[in-house]
Short mmCIF file of C-alpha atoms and ligand atoms in Angstrom, two decimals:
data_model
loop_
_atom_site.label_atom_id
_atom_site.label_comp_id
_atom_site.label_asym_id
_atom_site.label_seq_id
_atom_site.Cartn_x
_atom_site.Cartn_y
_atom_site.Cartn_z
CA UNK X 1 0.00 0.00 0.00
CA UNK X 2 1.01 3.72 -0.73
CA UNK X 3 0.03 4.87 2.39
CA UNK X 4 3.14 5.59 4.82
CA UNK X 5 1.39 7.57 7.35
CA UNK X 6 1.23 6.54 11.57
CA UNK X 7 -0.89 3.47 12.48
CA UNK X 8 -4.51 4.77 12.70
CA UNK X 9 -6.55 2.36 15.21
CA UNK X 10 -3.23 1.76 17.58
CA UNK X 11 -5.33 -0.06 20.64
CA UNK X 12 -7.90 -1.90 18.37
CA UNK X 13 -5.11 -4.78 18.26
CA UNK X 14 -4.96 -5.31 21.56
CA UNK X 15 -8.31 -6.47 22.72
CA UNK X 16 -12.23 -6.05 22.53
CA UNK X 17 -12.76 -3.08 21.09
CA UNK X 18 -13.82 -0.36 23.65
CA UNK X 19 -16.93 1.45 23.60
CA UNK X 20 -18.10 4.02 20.87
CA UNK X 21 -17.79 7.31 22.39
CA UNK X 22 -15.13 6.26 25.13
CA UNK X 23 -12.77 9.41 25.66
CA UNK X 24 -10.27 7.48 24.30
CA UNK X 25 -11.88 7.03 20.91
CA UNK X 26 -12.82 10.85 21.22
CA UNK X 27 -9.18 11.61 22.13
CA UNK X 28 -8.04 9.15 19.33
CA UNK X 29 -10.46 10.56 16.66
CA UNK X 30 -8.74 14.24 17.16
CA UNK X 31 -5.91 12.57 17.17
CA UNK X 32 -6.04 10.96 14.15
CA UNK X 33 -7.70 14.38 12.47
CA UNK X 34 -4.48 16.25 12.74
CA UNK X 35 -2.57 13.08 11.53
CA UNK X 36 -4.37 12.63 8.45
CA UNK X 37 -5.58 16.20 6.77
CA UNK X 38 -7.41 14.15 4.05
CA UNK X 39 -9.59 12.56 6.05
CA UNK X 40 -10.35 15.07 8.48
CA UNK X 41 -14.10 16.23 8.50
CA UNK X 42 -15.96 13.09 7.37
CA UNK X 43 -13.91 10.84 9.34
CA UNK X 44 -14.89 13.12 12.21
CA UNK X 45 -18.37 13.13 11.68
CA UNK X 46 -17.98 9.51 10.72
CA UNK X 47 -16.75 8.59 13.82
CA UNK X 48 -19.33 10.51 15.69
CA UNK X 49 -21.78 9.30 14.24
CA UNK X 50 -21.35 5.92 12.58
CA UNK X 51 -22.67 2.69 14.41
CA UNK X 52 -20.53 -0.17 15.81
CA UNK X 53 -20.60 -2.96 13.45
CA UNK X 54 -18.59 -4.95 10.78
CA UNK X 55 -18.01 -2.83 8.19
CA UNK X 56 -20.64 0.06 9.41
CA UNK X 57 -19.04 3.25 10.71
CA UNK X 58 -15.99 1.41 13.17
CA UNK X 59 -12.94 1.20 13.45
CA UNK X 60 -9.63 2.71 11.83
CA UNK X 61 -10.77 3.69 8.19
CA UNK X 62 -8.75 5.68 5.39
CA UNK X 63 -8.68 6.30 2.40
CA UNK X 64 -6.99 3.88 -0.02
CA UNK X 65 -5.59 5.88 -2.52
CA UNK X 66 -3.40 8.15 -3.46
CA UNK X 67 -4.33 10.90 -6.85
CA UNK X 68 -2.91 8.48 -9.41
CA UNK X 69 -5.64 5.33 -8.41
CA UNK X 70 -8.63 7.02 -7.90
CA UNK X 71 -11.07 5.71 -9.97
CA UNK X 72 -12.84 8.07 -12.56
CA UNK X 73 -16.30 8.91 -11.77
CA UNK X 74 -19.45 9.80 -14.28
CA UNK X 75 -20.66 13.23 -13.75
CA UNK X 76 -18.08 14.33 -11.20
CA UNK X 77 -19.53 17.15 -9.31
CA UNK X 78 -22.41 17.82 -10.97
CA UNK X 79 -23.97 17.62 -7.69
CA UNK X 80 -27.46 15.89 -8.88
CA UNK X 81 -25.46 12.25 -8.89
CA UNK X 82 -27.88 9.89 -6.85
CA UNK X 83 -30.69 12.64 -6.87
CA UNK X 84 -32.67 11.66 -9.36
CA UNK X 85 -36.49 10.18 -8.27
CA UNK X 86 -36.23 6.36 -7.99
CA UNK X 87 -37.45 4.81 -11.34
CA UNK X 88 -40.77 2.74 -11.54
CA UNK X 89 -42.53 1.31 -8.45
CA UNK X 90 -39.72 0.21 -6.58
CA UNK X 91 -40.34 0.56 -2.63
CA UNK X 92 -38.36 -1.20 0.26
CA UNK X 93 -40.73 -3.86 -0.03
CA UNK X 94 -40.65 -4.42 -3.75
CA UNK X 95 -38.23 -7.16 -3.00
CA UNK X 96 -38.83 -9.39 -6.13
CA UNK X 97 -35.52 -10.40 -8.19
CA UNK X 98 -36.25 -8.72 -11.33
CA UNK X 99 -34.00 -10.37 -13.77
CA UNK X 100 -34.87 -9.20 -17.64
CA UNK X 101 -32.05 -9.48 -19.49
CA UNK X 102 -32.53 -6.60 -21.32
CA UNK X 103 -32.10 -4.43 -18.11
CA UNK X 104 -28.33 -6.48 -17.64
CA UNK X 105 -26.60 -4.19 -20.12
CA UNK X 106 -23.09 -5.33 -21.46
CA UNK X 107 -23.37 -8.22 -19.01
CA UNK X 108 -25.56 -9.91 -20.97
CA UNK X 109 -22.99 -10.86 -24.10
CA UNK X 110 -21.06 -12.71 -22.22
CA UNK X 111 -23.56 -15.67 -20.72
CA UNK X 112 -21.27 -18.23 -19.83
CA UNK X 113 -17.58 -16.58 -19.69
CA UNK X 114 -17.58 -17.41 -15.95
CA UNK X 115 -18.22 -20.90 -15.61
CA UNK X 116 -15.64 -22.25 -13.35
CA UNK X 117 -15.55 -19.15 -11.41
CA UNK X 118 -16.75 -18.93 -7.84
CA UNK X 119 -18.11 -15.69 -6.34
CA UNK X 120 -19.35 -15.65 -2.25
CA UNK X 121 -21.93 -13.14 -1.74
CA UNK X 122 -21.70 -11.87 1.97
CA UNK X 123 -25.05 -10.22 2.50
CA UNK X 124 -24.34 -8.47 5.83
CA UNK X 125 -25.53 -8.87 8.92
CA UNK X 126 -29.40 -11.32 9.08
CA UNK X 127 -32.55 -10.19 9.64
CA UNK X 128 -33.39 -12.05 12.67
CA UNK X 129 -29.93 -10.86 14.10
CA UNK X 130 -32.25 -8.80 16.55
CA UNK X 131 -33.92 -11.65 18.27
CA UNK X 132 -30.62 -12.97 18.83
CA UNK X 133 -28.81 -10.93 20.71
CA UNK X 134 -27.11 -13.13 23.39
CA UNK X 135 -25.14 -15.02 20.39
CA UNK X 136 -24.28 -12.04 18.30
CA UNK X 137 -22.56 -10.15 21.14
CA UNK X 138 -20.61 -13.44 21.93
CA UNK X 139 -17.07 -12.44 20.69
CA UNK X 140 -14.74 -14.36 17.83
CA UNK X 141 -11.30 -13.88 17.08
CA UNK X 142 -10.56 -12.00 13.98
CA UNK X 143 -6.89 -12.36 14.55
CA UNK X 144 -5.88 -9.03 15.54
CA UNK X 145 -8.36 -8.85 18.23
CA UNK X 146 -11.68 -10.04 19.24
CA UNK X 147 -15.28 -8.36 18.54
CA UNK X 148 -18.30 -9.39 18.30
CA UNK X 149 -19.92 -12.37 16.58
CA UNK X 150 -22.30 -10.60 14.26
CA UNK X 151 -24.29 -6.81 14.66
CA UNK X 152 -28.17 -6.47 14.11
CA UNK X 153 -27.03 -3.72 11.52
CA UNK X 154 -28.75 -0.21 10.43
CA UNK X 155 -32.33 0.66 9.16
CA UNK X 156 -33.89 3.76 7.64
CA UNK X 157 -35.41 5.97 9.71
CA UNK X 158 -38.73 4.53 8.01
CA UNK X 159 -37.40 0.94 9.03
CA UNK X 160 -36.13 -0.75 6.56
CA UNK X 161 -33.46 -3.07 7.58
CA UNK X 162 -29.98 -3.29 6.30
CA UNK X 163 -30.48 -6.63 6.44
CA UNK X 164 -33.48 -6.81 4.40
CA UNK X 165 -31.62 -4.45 1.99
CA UNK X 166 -28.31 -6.62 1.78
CA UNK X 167 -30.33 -9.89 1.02
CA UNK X 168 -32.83 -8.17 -1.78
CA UNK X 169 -29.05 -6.85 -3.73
CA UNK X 170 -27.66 -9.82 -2.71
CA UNK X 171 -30.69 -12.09 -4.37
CA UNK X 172 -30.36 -9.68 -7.69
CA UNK X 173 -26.42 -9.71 -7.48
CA UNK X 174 -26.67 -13.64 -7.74
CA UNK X 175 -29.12 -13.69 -10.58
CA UNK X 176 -26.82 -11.43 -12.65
CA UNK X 177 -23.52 -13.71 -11.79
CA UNK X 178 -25.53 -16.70 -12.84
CA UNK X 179 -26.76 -15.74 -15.94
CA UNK X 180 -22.71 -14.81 -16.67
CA UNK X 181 -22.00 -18.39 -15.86
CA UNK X 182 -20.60 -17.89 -12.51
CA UNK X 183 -21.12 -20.12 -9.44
CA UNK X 184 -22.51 -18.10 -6.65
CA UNK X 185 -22.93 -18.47 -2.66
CA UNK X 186 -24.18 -16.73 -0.18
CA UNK X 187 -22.69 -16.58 3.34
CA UNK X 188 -26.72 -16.37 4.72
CA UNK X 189 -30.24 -15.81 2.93
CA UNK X 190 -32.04 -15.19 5.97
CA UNK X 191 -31.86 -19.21 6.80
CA UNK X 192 -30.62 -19.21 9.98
CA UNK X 193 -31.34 -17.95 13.03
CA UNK X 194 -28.58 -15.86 13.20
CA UNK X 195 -25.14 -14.76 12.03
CA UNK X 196 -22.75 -16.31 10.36
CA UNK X 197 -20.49 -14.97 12.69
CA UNK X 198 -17.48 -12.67 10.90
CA UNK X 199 -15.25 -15.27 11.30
CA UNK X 200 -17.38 -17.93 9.91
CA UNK X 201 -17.92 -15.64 7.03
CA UNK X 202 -14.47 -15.19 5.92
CA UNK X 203 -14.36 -18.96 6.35
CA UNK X 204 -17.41 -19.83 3.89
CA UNK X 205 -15.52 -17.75 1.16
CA UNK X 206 -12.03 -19.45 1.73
CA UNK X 207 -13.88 -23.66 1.95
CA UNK X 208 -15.30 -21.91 -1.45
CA UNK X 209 -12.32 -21.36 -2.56
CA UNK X 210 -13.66 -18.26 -3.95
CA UNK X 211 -12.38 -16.19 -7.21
CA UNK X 212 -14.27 -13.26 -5.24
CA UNK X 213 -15.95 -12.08 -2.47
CA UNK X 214 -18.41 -9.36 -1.84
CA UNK X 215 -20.24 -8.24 1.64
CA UNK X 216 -22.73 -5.78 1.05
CA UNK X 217 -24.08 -3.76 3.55
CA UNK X 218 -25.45 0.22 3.95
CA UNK X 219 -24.56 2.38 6.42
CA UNK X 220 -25.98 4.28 9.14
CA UNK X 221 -24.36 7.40 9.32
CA UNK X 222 -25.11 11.22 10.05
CA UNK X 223 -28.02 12.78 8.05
CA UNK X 224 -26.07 14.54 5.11
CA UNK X 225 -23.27 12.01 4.47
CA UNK X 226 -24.52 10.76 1.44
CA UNK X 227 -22.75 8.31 -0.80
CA UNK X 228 -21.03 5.06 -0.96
CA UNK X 229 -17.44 3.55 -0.54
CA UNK X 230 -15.53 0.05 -1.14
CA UNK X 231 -14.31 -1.13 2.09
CA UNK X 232 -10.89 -3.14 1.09
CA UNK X 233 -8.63 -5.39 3.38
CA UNK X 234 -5.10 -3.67 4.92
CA UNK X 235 -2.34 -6.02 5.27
CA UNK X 236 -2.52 -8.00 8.39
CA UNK X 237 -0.37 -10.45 9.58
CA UNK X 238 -1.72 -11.49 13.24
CA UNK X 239 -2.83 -14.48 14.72
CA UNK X 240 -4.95 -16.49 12.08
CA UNK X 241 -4.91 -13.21 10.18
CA UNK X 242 -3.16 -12.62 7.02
CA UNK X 243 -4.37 -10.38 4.75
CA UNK X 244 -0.87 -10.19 2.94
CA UNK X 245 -1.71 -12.30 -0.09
CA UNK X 246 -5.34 -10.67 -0.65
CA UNK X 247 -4.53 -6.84 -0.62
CA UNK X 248 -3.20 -6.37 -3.94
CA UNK X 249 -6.18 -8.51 -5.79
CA UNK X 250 -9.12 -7.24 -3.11
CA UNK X 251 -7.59 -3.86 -4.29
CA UNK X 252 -8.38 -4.17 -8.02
CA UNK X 253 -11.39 -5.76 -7.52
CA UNK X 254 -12.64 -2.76 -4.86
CA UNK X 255 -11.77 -0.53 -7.36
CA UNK X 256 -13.21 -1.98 -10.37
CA UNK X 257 -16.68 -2.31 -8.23
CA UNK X 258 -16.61 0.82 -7.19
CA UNK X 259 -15.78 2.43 -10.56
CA UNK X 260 -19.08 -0.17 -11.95
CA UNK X 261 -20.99 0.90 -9.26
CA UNK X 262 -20.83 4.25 -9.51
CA UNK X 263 -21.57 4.17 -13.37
CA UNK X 264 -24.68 1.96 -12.97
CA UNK X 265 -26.42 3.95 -10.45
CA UNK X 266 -25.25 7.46 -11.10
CA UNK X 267 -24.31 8.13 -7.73
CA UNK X 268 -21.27 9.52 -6.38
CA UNK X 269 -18.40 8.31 -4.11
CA UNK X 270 -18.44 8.55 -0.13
CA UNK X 271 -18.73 12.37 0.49
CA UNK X 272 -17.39 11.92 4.65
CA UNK X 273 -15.14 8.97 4.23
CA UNK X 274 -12.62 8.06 1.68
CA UNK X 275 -11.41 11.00 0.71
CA UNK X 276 -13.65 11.64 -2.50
CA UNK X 277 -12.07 8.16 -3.88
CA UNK X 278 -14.73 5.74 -2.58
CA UNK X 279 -12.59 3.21 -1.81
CA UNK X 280 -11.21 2.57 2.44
CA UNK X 281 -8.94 0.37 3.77
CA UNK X 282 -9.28 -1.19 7.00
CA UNK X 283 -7.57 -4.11 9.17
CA UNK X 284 -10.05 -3.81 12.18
CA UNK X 285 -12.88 -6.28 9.93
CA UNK X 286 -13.21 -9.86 10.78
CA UNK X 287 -14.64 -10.40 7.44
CA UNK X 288 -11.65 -9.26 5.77
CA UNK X 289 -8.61 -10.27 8.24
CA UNK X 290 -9.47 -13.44 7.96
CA UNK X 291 -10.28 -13.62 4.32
CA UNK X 292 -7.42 -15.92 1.78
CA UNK X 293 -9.23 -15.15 -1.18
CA UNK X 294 -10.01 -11.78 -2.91
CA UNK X 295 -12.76 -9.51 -0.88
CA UNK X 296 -14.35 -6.10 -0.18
CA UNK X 297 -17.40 -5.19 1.58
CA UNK X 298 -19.29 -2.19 -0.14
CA UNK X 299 -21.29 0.30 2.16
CA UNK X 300 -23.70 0.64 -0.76
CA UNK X 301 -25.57 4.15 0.41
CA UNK X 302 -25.82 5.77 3.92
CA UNK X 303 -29.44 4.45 5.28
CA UNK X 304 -29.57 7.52 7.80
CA UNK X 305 -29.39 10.20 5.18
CA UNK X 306 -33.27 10.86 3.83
CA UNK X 307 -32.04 10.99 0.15
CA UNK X 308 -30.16 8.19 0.13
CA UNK X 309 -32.36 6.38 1.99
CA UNK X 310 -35.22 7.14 -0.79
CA UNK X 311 -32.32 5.06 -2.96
CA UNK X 312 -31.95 2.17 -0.75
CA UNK X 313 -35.53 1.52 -0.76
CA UNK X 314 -36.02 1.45 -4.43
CA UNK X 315 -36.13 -2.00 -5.75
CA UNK X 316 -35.40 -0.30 -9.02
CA UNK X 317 -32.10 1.66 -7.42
CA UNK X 318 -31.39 -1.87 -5.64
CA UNK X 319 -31.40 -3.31 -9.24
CA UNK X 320 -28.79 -0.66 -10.79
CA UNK X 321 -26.72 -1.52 -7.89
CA UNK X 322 -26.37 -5.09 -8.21
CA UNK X 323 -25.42 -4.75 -11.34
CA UNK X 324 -22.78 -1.83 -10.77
CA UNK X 325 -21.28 -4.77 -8.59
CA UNK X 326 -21.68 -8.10 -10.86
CA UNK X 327 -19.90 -5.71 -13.75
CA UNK X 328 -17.32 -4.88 -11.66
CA UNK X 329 -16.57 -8.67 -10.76
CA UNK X 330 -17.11 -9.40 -13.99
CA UNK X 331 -14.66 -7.11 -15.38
CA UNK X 332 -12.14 -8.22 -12.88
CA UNK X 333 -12.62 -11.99 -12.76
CA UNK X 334 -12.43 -11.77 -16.42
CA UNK X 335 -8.53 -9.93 -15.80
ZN1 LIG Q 401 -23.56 -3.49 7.71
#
């Protein structure tokens, strides 16, 4: 990685992680402000206000890239990206898997180039998480510390789950990888009582021996952080952690997702985290520490923001966005 800057989550390796809005994560945040200019105001608020959770709003996050990586986006500042009324009668329950091909775009020449390849689909978090909160808050090893099993995730203000929302992209994500060829798993479709835990997560994608792996999730930031960003794997070597092989690939793939993604659904890159770039690195995920095999998590829209939010509940918006991400696997499983 380009980035030569101080260690930016110093006590996160050395045990549970410690409560949100301990002084010490207050004291660290400022800390870290000063240390890293380019991250300054939306990793502030982002720490403020983000959730606990794999992959939601925790932990050390920066930005991944330096000027000469950042992907291109469509539209770049035109400041209506993402703003435009959701399309048809898509609503947060409008959870069908709409799968006409003629809605797949350039994916749809190429049925077939991906047989032999395996993708894991990580929809994040479960929706019966909440009824299970004794076993979620249970705490794995992710190798450079322990956390906690699984996290009940974000909603809308209106209520609509995370969960619901990462199994509805997740469902349309699979149906465009299939009809590419692919061979497709998910880590959970709402057919278990709880969980996977983040360590069992990374583990279904490794036993897969997986080509590449996605966790989708949304997060549930401050009203007016809008946007979404690629969460990719820092190198980790610690405990059963090592991220070392993985960076490099989960790199390319995270950017060629995030590049897809933001083409598909018109919406822009992570305006309070990620510098502009939408792409993060972190070594404080379970789901990535533990990970052999290529991986990302995207944070697909800020649930907590009322605009995005109208995006996250459109089935159609849901629809653009799984196919932002099956184009970018394609295009990168495809090398
Ligand atoms: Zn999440």
């Amino acid at each position: 990685m380009s980035y030569t800057g101080p260690p930016l989550d110093p006590f996160d390796p050395f045990g549970a992680p410690p409560p949100r809005r301990s002084p010490l994560r207050r004291g660290l945040t400022v800390a870290l402000a000063v240390l890293v200019p380019g991250a300054l105001v939306g990793w502030l608020a982002y720490a403020t206000f983000g959730p606990d959770g794999e992959g939601d709003g925790s932990g050390s996050a920066r930005a991944a890239t330096g000027s000469t990586s950042a992907p291109r986006w469509p539209n770049p500042g035109n400041g209506k990206s993402g703003l435009a009324a959701p399309s048809g009668s898509g609503t947060a329950t409008d959870e069908t898997t709409p799968s006409d091909p003629a809605s797949s775009g350039k994916g749809s020449s190429g049925e077939g180039s991906l047989a032999g390849k395996v993708v894991v689909i990580d929809p994040g978090h479960n929706p019966t998480n909440v009824e299970h909160t004794a076993e979620i808050n249970r705490t794995v090893d992710i190798g450079t510390h322990s956390k906690e099993c699984d996290t009940t995730g974000t909603s809308t203000n209106s209520g609509y789950s995370e969960a619901r929302f990462t199994l509805d992209v997740a469902h349309r994500l699979r149906t465009l990888l299939q009809q590419q060829g692919a061979t497709v798993k998910l880590t959970q479709d709402a057919d278990r009582p709880y969980g996977p835990c983040v360590d069992e997560r990374a583990r279904i994608g490794n036993a897969a021996h997986a080509d590449a792996v996605v966790s989708i999730h949304a997060d549930g930031s401050g009203a007016g952080n809008r946007g979404f960003h690629v969460i990719l794997p820092g190198s980790v070597r610690a405990g059963a952690a090592d991220t070392r092989a993985i960076v490099g690939p989960s790199k390319d793939l995270g950017k060629l997702i995030a590049a897809d993604f933001a083409e598909a659904t018109g919406t822009s890159p992570s305006n309070y985290i990620g510098g502009g770039t939408g792409l993060v690195t972190r070594e404080d995920l379970g789901g990535l520490n533990l990970s052999t095999v290529p991986k990302v998590f995207i944070e697909c829209g800020n649930m907590r923001d009322s605009k995005d939010a109208a995006l996250l509940t459109s089935g159609a918006w849901r629809q653009k966005a799984a196919q932002g991400i099956s184009e970018g696997i394609v295009s990168f499983l495809r090398g």
